[in-house]
Coordinates of C-alpha atoms in Angstrom, one line a residue:
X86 CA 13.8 -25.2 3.9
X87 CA 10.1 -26.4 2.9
X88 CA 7.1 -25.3 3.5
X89 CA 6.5 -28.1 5.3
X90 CA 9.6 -26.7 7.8
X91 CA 7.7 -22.7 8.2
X92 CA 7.7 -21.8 11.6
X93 CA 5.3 -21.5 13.0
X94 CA 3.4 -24.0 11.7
X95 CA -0.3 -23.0 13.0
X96 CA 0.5 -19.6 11.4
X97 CA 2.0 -20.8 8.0
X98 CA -0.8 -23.2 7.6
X99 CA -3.3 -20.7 7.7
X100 CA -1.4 -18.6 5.6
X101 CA -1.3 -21.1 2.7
X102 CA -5.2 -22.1 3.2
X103 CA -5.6 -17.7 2.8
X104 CA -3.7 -17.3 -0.1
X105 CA -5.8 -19.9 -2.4
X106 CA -8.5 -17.7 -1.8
X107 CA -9.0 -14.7 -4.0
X108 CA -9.6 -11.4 -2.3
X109 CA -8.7 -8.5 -4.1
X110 CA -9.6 -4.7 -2.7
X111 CA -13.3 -4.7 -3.1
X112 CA -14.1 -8.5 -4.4
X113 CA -13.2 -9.8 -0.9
X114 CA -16.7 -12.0 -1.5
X115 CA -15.0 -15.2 -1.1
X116 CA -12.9 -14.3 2.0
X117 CA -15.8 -13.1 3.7
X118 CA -17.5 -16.2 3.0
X119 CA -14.8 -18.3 4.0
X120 CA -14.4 -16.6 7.8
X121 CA -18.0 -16.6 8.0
X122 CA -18.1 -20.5 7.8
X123 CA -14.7 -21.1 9.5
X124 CA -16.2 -19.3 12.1
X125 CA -19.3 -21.3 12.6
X126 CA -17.7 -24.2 11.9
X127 CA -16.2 -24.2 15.3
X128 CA -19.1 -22.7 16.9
X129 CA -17.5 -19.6 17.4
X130 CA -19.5 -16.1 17.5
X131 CA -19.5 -15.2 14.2
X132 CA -21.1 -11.5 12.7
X133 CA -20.8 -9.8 9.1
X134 CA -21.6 -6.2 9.5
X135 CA -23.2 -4.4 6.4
X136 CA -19.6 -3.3 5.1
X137 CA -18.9 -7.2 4.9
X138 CA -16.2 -6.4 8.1
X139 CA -16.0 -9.7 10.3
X140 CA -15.5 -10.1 13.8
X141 CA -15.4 -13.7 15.3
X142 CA -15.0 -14.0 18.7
X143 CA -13.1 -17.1 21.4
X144 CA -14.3 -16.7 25.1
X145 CA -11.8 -17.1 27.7
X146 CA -9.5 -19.5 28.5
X147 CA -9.8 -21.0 32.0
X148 CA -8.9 -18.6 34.5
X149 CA -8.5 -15.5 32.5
X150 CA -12.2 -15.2 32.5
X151 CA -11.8 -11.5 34.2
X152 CA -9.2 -10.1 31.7
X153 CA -9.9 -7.5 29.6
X154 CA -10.8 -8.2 26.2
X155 CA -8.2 -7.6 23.5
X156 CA -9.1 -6.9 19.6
X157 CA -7.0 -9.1 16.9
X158 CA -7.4 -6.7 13.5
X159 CA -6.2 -7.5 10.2
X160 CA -7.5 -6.5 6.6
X161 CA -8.5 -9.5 4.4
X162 CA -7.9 -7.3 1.4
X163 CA -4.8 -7.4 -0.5
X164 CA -3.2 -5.6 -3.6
X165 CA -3.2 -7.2 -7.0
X166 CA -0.4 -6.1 -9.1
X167 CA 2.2 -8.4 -11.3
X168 CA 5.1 -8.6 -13.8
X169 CA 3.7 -7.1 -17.1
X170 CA 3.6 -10.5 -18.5
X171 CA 3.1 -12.7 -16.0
X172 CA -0.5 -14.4 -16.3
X173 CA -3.3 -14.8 -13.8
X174 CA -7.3 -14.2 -13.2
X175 CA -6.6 -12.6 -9.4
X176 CA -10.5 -12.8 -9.1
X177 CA -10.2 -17.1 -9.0
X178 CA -6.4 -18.4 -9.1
X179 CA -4.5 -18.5 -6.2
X180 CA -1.3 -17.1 -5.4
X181 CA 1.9 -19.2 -5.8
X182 CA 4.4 -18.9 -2.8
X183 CA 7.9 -20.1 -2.8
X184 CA 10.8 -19.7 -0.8
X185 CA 13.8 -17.5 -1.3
X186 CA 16.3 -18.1 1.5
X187 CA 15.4 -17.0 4.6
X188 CA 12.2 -15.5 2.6
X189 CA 8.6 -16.5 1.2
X190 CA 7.4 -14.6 -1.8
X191 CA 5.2 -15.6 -4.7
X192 CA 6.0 -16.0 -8.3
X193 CA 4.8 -13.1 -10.3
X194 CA 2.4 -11.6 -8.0
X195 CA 2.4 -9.7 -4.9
X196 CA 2.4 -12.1 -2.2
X197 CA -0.3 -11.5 -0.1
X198 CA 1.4 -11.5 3.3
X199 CA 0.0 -7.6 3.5
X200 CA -2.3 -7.9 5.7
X201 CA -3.2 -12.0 4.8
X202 CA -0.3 -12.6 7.2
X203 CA -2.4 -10.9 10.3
X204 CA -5.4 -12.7 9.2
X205 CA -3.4 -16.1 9.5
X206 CA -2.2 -15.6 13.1
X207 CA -5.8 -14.1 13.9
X208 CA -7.0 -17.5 12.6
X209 CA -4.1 -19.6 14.1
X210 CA -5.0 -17.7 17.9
X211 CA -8.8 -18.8 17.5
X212 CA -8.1 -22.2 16.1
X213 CA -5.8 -22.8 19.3
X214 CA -6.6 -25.2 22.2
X215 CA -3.2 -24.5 23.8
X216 CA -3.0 -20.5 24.3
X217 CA -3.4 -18.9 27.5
X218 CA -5.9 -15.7 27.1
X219 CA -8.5 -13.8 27.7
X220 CA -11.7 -12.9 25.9
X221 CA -10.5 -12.1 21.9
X222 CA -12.0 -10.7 19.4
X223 CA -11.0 -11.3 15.7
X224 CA -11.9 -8.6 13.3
X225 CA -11.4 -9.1 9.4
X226 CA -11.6 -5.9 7.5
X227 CA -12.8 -5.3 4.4
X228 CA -10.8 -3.1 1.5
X229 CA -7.9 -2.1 3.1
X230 CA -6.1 -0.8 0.6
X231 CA -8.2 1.1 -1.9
X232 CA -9.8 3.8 0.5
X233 CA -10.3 2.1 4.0
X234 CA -14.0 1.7 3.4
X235 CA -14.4 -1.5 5.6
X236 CA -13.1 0.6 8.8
X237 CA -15.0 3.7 7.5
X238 CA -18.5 1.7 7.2
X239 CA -18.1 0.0 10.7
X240 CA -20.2 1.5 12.8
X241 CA -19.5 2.1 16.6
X242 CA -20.6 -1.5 19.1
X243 CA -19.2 -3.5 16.4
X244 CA -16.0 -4.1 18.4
X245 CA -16.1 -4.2 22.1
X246 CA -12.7 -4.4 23.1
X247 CA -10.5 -2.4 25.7
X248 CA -7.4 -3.1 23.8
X249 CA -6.9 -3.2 20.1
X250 CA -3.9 -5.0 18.5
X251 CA -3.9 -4.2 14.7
X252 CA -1.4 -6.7 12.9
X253 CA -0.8 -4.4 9.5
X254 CA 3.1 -3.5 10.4
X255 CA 5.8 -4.2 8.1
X256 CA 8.6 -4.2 10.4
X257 CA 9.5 -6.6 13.4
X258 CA 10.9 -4.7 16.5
X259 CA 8.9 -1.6 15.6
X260 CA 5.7 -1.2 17.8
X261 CA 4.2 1.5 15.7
X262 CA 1.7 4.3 17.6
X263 CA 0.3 6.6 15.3
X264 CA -0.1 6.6 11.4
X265 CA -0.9 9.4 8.8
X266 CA -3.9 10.8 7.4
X267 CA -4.2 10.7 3.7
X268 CA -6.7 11.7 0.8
X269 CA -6.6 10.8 -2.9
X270 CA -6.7 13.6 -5.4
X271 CA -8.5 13.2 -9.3
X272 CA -7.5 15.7 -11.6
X273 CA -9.4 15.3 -15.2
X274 CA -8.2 17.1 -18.9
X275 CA -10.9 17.0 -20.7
X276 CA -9.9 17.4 -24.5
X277 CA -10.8 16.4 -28.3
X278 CA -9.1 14.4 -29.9
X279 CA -7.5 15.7 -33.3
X280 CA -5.7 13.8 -36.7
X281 CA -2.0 14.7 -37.2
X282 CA -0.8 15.9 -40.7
X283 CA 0.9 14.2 -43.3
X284 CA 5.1 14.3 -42.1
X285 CA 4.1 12.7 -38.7
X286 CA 6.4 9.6 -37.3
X287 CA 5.0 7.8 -34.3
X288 CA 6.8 6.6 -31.1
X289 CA 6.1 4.7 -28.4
X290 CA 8.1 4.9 -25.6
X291 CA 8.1 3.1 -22.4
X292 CA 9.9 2.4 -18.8
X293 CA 9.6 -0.3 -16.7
X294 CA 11.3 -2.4 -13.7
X295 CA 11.6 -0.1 -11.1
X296 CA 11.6 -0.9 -7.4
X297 CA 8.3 1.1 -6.3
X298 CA 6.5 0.6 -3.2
X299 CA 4.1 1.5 -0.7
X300 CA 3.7 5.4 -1.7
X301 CA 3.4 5.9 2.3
X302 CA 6.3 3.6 4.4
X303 CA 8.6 4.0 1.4
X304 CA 8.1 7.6 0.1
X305 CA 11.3 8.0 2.1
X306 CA 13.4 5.7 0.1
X307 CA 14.2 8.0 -2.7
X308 CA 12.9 5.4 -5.3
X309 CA 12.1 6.4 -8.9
X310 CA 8.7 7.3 -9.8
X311 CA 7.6 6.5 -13.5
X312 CA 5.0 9.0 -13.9
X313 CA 7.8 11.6 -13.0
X314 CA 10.5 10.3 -14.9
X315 CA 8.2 10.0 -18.5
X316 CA 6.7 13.2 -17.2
X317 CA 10.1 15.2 -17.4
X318 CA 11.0 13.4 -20.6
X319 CA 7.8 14.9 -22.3
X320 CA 8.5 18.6 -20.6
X321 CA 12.4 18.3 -22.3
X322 CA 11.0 17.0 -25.4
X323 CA 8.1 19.7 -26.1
X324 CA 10.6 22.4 -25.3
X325 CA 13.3 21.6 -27.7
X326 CA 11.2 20.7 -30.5
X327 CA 8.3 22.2 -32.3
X328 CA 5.1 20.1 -33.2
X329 CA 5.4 17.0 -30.6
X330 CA 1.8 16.0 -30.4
X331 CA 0.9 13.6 -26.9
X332 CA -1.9 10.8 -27.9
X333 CA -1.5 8.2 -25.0
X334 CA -0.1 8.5 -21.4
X335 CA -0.9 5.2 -18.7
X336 CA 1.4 4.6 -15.4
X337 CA 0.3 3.2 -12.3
X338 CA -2.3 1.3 -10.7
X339 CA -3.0 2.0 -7.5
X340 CA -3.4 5.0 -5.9
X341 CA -1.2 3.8 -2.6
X342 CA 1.8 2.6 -5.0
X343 CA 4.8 4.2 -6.3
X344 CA 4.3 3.7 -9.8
X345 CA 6.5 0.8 -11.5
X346 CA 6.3 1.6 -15.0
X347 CA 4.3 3.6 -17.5
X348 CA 4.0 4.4 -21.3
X349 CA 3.6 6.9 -23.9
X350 CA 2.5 7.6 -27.2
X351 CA 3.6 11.0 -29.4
X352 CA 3.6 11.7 -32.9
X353 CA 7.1 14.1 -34.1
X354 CA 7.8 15.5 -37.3
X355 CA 9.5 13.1 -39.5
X356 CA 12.6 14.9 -39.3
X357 CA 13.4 15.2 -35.7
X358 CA 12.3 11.7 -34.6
X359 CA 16.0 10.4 -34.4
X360 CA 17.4 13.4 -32.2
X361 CA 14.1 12.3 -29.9
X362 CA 15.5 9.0 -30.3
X363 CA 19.0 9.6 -29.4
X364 CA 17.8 12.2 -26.5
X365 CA 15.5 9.1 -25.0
X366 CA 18.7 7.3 -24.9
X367 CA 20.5 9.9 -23.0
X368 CA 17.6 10.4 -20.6
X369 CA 17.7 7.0 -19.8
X370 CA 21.6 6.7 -19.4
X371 CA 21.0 10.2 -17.3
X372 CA 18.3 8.5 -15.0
X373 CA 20.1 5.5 -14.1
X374 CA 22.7 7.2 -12.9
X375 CA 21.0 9.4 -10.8
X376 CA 19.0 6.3 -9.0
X377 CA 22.1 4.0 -9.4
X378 CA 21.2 3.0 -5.4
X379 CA 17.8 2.8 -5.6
X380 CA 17.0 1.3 -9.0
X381 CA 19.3 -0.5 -10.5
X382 CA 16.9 -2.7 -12.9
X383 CA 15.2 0.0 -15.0
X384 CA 14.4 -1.2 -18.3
X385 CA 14.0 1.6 -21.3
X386 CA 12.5 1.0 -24.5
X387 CA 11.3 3.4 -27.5
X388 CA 9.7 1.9 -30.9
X389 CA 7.2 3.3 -33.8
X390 CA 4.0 3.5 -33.1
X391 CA 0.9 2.8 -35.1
X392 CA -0.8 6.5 -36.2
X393 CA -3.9 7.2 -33.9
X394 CA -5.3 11.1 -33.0
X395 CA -3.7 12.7 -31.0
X396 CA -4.7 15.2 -27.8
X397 CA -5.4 18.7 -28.9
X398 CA -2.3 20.4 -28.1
X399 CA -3.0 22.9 -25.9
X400 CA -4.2 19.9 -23.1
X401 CA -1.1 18.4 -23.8
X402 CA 1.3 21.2 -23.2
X403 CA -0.6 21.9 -19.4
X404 CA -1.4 18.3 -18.7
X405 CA 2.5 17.9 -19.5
X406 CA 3.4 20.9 -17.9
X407 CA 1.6 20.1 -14.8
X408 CA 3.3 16.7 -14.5
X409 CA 6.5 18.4 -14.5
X410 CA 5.6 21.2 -11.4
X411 CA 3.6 18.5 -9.6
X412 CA 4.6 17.9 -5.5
X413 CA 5.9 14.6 -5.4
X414 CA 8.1 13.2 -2.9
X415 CA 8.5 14.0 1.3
X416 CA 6.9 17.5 1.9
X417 CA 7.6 18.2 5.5
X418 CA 9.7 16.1 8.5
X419 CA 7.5 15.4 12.1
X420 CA 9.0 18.0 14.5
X421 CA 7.8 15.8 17.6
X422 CA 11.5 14.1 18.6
X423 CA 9.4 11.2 19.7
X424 CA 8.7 10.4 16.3
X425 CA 12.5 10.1 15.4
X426 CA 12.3 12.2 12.3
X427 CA 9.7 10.7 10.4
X428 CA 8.3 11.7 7.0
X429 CA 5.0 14.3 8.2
X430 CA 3.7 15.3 5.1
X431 CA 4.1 13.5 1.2
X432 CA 2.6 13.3 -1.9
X433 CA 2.4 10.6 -4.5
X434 CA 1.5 10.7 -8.0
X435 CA 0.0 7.1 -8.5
X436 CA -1.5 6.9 -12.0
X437 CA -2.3 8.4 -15.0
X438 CA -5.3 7.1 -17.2
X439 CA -5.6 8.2 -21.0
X440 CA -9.0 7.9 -22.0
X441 CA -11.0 8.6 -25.2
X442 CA -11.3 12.2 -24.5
X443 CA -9.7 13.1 -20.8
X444 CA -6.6 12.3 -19.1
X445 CA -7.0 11.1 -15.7
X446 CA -4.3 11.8 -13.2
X447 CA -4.7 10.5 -8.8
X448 CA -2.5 11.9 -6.2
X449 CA -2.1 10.5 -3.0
X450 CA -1.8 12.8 0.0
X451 CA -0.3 12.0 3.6
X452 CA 0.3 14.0 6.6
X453 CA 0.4 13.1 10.3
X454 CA -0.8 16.8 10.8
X455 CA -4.4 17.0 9.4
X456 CA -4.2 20.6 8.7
X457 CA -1.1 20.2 6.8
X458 CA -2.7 17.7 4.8
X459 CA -5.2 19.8 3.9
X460 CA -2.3 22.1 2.5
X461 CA -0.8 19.5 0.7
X462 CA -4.2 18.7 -1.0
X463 CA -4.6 22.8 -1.8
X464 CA -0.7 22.5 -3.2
X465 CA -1.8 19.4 -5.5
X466 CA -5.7 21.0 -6.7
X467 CA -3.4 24.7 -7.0
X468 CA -1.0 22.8 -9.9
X469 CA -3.6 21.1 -12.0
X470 CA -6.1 23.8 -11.7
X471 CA -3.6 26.5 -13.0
X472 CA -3.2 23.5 -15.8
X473 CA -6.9 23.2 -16.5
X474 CA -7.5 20.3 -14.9
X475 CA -11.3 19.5 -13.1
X476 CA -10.0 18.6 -9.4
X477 CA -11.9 16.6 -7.0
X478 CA -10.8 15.3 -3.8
X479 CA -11.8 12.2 -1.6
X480 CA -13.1 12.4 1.7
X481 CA -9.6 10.3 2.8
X482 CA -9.1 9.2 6.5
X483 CA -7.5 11.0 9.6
X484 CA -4.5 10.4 11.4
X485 CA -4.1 8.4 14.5
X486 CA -2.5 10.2 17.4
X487 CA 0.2 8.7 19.6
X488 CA -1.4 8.2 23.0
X489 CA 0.3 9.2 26.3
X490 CA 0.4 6.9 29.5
X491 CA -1.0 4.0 27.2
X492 CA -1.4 0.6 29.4
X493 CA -1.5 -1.4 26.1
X494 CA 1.9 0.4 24.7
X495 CA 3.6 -0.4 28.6
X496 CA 2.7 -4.4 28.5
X497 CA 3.9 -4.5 24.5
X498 CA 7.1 -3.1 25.2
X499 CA 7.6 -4.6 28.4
X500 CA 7.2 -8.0 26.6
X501 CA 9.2 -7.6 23.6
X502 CA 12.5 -6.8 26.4
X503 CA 11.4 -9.9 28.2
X504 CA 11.4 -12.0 25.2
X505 CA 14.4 -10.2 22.9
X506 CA 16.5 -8.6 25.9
X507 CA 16.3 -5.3 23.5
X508 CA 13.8 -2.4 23.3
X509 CA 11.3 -2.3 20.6
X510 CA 11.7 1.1 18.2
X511 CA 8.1 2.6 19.6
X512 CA 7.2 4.9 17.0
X513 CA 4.7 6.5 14.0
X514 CA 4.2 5.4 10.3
X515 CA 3.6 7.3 8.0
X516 CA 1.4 4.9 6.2
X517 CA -2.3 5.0 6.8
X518 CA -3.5 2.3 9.3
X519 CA -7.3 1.7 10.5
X520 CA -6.4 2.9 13.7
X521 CA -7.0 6.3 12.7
X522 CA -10.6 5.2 11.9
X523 CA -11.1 3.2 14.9
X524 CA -9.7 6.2 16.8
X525 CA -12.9 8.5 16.1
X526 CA -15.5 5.9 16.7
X527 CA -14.0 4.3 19.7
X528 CA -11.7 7.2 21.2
X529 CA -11.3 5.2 24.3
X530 CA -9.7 2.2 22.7
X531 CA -6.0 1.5 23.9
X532 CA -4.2 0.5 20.6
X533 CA -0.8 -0.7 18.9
X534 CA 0.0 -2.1 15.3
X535 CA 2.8 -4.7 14.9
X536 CA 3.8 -7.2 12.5
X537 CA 6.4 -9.5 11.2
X538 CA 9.0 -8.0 8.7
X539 CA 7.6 -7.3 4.6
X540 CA 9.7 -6.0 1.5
X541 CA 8.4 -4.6 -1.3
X542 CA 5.0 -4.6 -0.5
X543 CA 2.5 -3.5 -3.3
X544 CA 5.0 -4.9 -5.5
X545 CA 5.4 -8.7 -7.3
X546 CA 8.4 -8.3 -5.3
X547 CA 6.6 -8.9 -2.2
X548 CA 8.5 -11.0 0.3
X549 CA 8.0 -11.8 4.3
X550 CA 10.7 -12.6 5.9
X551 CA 10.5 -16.0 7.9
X552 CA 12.4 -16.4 11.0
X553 CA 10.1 -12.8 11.6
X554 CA 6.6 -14.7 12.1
X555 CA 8.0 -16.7 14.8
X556 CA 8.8 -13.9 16.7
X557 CA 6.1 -11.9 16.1
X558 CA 3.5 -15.2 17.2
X559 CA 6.2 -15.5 19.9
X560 CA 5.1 -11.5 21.2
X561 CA 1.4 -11.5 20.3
X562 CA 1.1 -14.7 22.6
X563 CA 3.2 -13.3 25.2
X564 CA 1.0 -9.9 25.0
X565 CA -2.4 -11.8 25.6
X566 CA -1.2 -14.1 28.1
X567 CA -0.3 -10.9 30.3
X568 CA -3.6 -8.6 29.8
X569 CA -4.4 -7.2 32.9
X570 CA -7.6 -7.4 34.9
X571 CA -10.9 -5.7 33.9

């Protein structure tokens, strides 16, 4: 298959025009500029609200004048991550797509498709002539992925919809209905930095290729974390042998990703660097067995290290020590049996930062239930505060409650059986979607999330699997072609 050959075409097309565009979480100034004028250009009602959120709205086609008005959402946001030695500028090159079988992904990077893939059908139902519908509304968000902050700043009358279809799901067949809560967690070690004595050999020792993820749909999966794994190296190493001294620690990227890989540095007495040696190599062996499903491509590697100072060791021991009690991983399984046992509560450890005189350590929180999240927050600030640590947390975003007798949920499932002949898996996620923020400003807004099928998102292993998008456009058109009457 080509690219010329994507199905649908009118969605692909747009797909390939978003993706030269750069628009990482935050630096979305070129996307917004591009809607603004694509917009226009067809003299369509075009606004940019103070966040840089934009909304373009298509009137009516003839005869469905008197239908309600449905909300198209997508973020225009996406994450930036790539192989460690892959290069690009993801502030002005594009993004290079290719296809794998029956699936497009990009070469290096993280594709794009979350949430550009939304934006494209948003794009491809405005730029139509041949859709029946009522009155639409398109709205781009702004930084998605690093905090929300484009839903946050919105401010209530930007969107006047009755019905609100967000297109930010991962999974085709899955009509999800409520999402989690979450809120990021800092935790600082301050320290000073000292020299080591003569007798000191220096190692650096590092992990890389595993599978990660989206710390929220895929906390689930049992995948390796890296911060973990280098984490309980250290706590072995510092209790078997006397004088390991911690100068560097770095994993992660993003605070909504399971980290991939990470690094440190330590400095050991000359003569027990080859039993740290030979233990690194049994870690390793040790580790791959015990994620032989999950990752299977871990790569380990330990070397010398150029001498540098090292963190005063008492900072070390509780910043390492605080790694190893940490919550990380599913904390607590939804009890409502409509929710089909989802995850309720989690906890991620995204990313360590060594700096020239603190460690910096976030933690990603996420419940469905907003009071346990604010225990899994208290179980996070309770470890790193015994350790020392200066906690802070972030004000985060609330969960979106599954709605009873929704009208909106009825006529989505209703078509999906039409089209498909099978139900649709109605259900949560337990990944943070805008609805939760559109539910406190506009609490009478009827609203779903659905989407063609994604892998690996967050990941250069991103993928979107093809024959999906077709049936997804396939449903969305369906959907607006049978809005009822205002």
């Amino acid at each position: 298959m080509s690219k010329s050959e994507l199905k649908p075409a009118v969605v692909f097309e747009q797909f390939a025009k978003i993706n030269q565009i750069p628009r990482p979480s935050k630096r979305e100034e070129k996307m917004i500029a591009y809607l603004k004028e694509w917009g226009e250009s067809r003299g369509l009602s075009t606004q940019v609200d103070e966040t840089g959120n934009v909304i373009i709205r298509k009137p009516a086609t003839k005869g469905m004048e008197n239908r309600k008005t449905v909300i198209l959402q997508s973020h225009m946001d996406m994450v930036c991550d790539k192989l460690v030695d892959y290069q690009i500028d993801f502030d002005n090159d594009p993004i290079k797509t290719y296809i794998d079988g029956e699936w497009l992904t990009a070469e290096g990077t993280t594709l794009g498709a979350d949430d550009g893939i939304g934006c494209a059908m948003e794009l491809a139902v405005l730029d139509s002539s041949d859709i029946e519908h009522g009155p639409i509304e398109c709205v781009f968000t702004r930084d998605e992925e690093t905090g929300l902050t484009g839903a946050e700043g919105m401010k209530a009358g930007f969107m006047t919809g009755d019905y609100l279809i967000n297109l930010d799901s991962e999974d085709e067949g899955e009509i999800f209905v409520s999402c989690a809560g979450g809120r990021n967690t800092t935790a600082k070690f301050s320290f000073q930095r000292t020299e080591v004595p003569a007798g000191y050999f220096f190692l650096r020792a590092q992990v890389k290729g595993l599978v990660g993820g989206h710390s929220g749909d895929d906390i689930n999966k049992q995948r390796a974390n890296a911060i973990k794994l280098l984490g309980r190296f250290l706590f072995q190493t510092i209790n078997r042998y006397e004088g390991v001294r911690l100068a560097q620690f770095n994993s992660g990227k993003m605070h909504n990703a399971i980290p991939r890989d990470g690094m440190f540095v330590i400095a050991v007495p000359n003569e027990i660097k080859e039993n740290v040696k030979a233990d690194w190599n049994v870690f390793a062996a040790q580790v791959e067995e015990e994620f032989c499903v999950t990752d299977t491509q871990m790569v380990w590697a330990m070397e010398s290290a150029d001498a540098e100072p090292v963190i005063e060791s008492g900072v070390a021991r509780n910043f390492i020590y605080a790694l190893q009690a940490v919550d990380n991983g599913i904390y607590a399984i939804c009890q409502d049996p409509e929710l089909n046992g989802m995850v309720e509560t989690s906890s991620n450890i995204a990313s360590i930062e060594t700096k020239a005189a603190e460690i910096v350590v976030v933690s990603s929180q996420r419940s469905n239930v907003m009071s346990n999240l604010d225990n899994m927050c208290a179980t996070i600030e309770a470890c790193f505060v015994l350790a020392g640590a200066e906690v802070n947390h972030s004000d985060g975003y609330p969960a979106w409650k599954m709605r009873s007798h929704s009208d909106l949920q009825r006529i989505v499932k209703e078509s999906y059986v039409k089209l498909f002949g099978k139900e649709p898996n109605v259900r949560g996620i337990h990944a943070g979607l805008e609805c939760g923020l559109f539910s406190e400003r506009y609490p009478n807004l009827d609203m779903v999330s659905f989407g063609p099928t994604l892998r690996f998102v967050h990941t250069p292993e991103e993928r979107l699997l093809i024959p999906t998008v077709q049936m997804v456009w396939d449903h969305l058109l369906d959907v607006l072609k049978n809005i009822p009457q205002k």
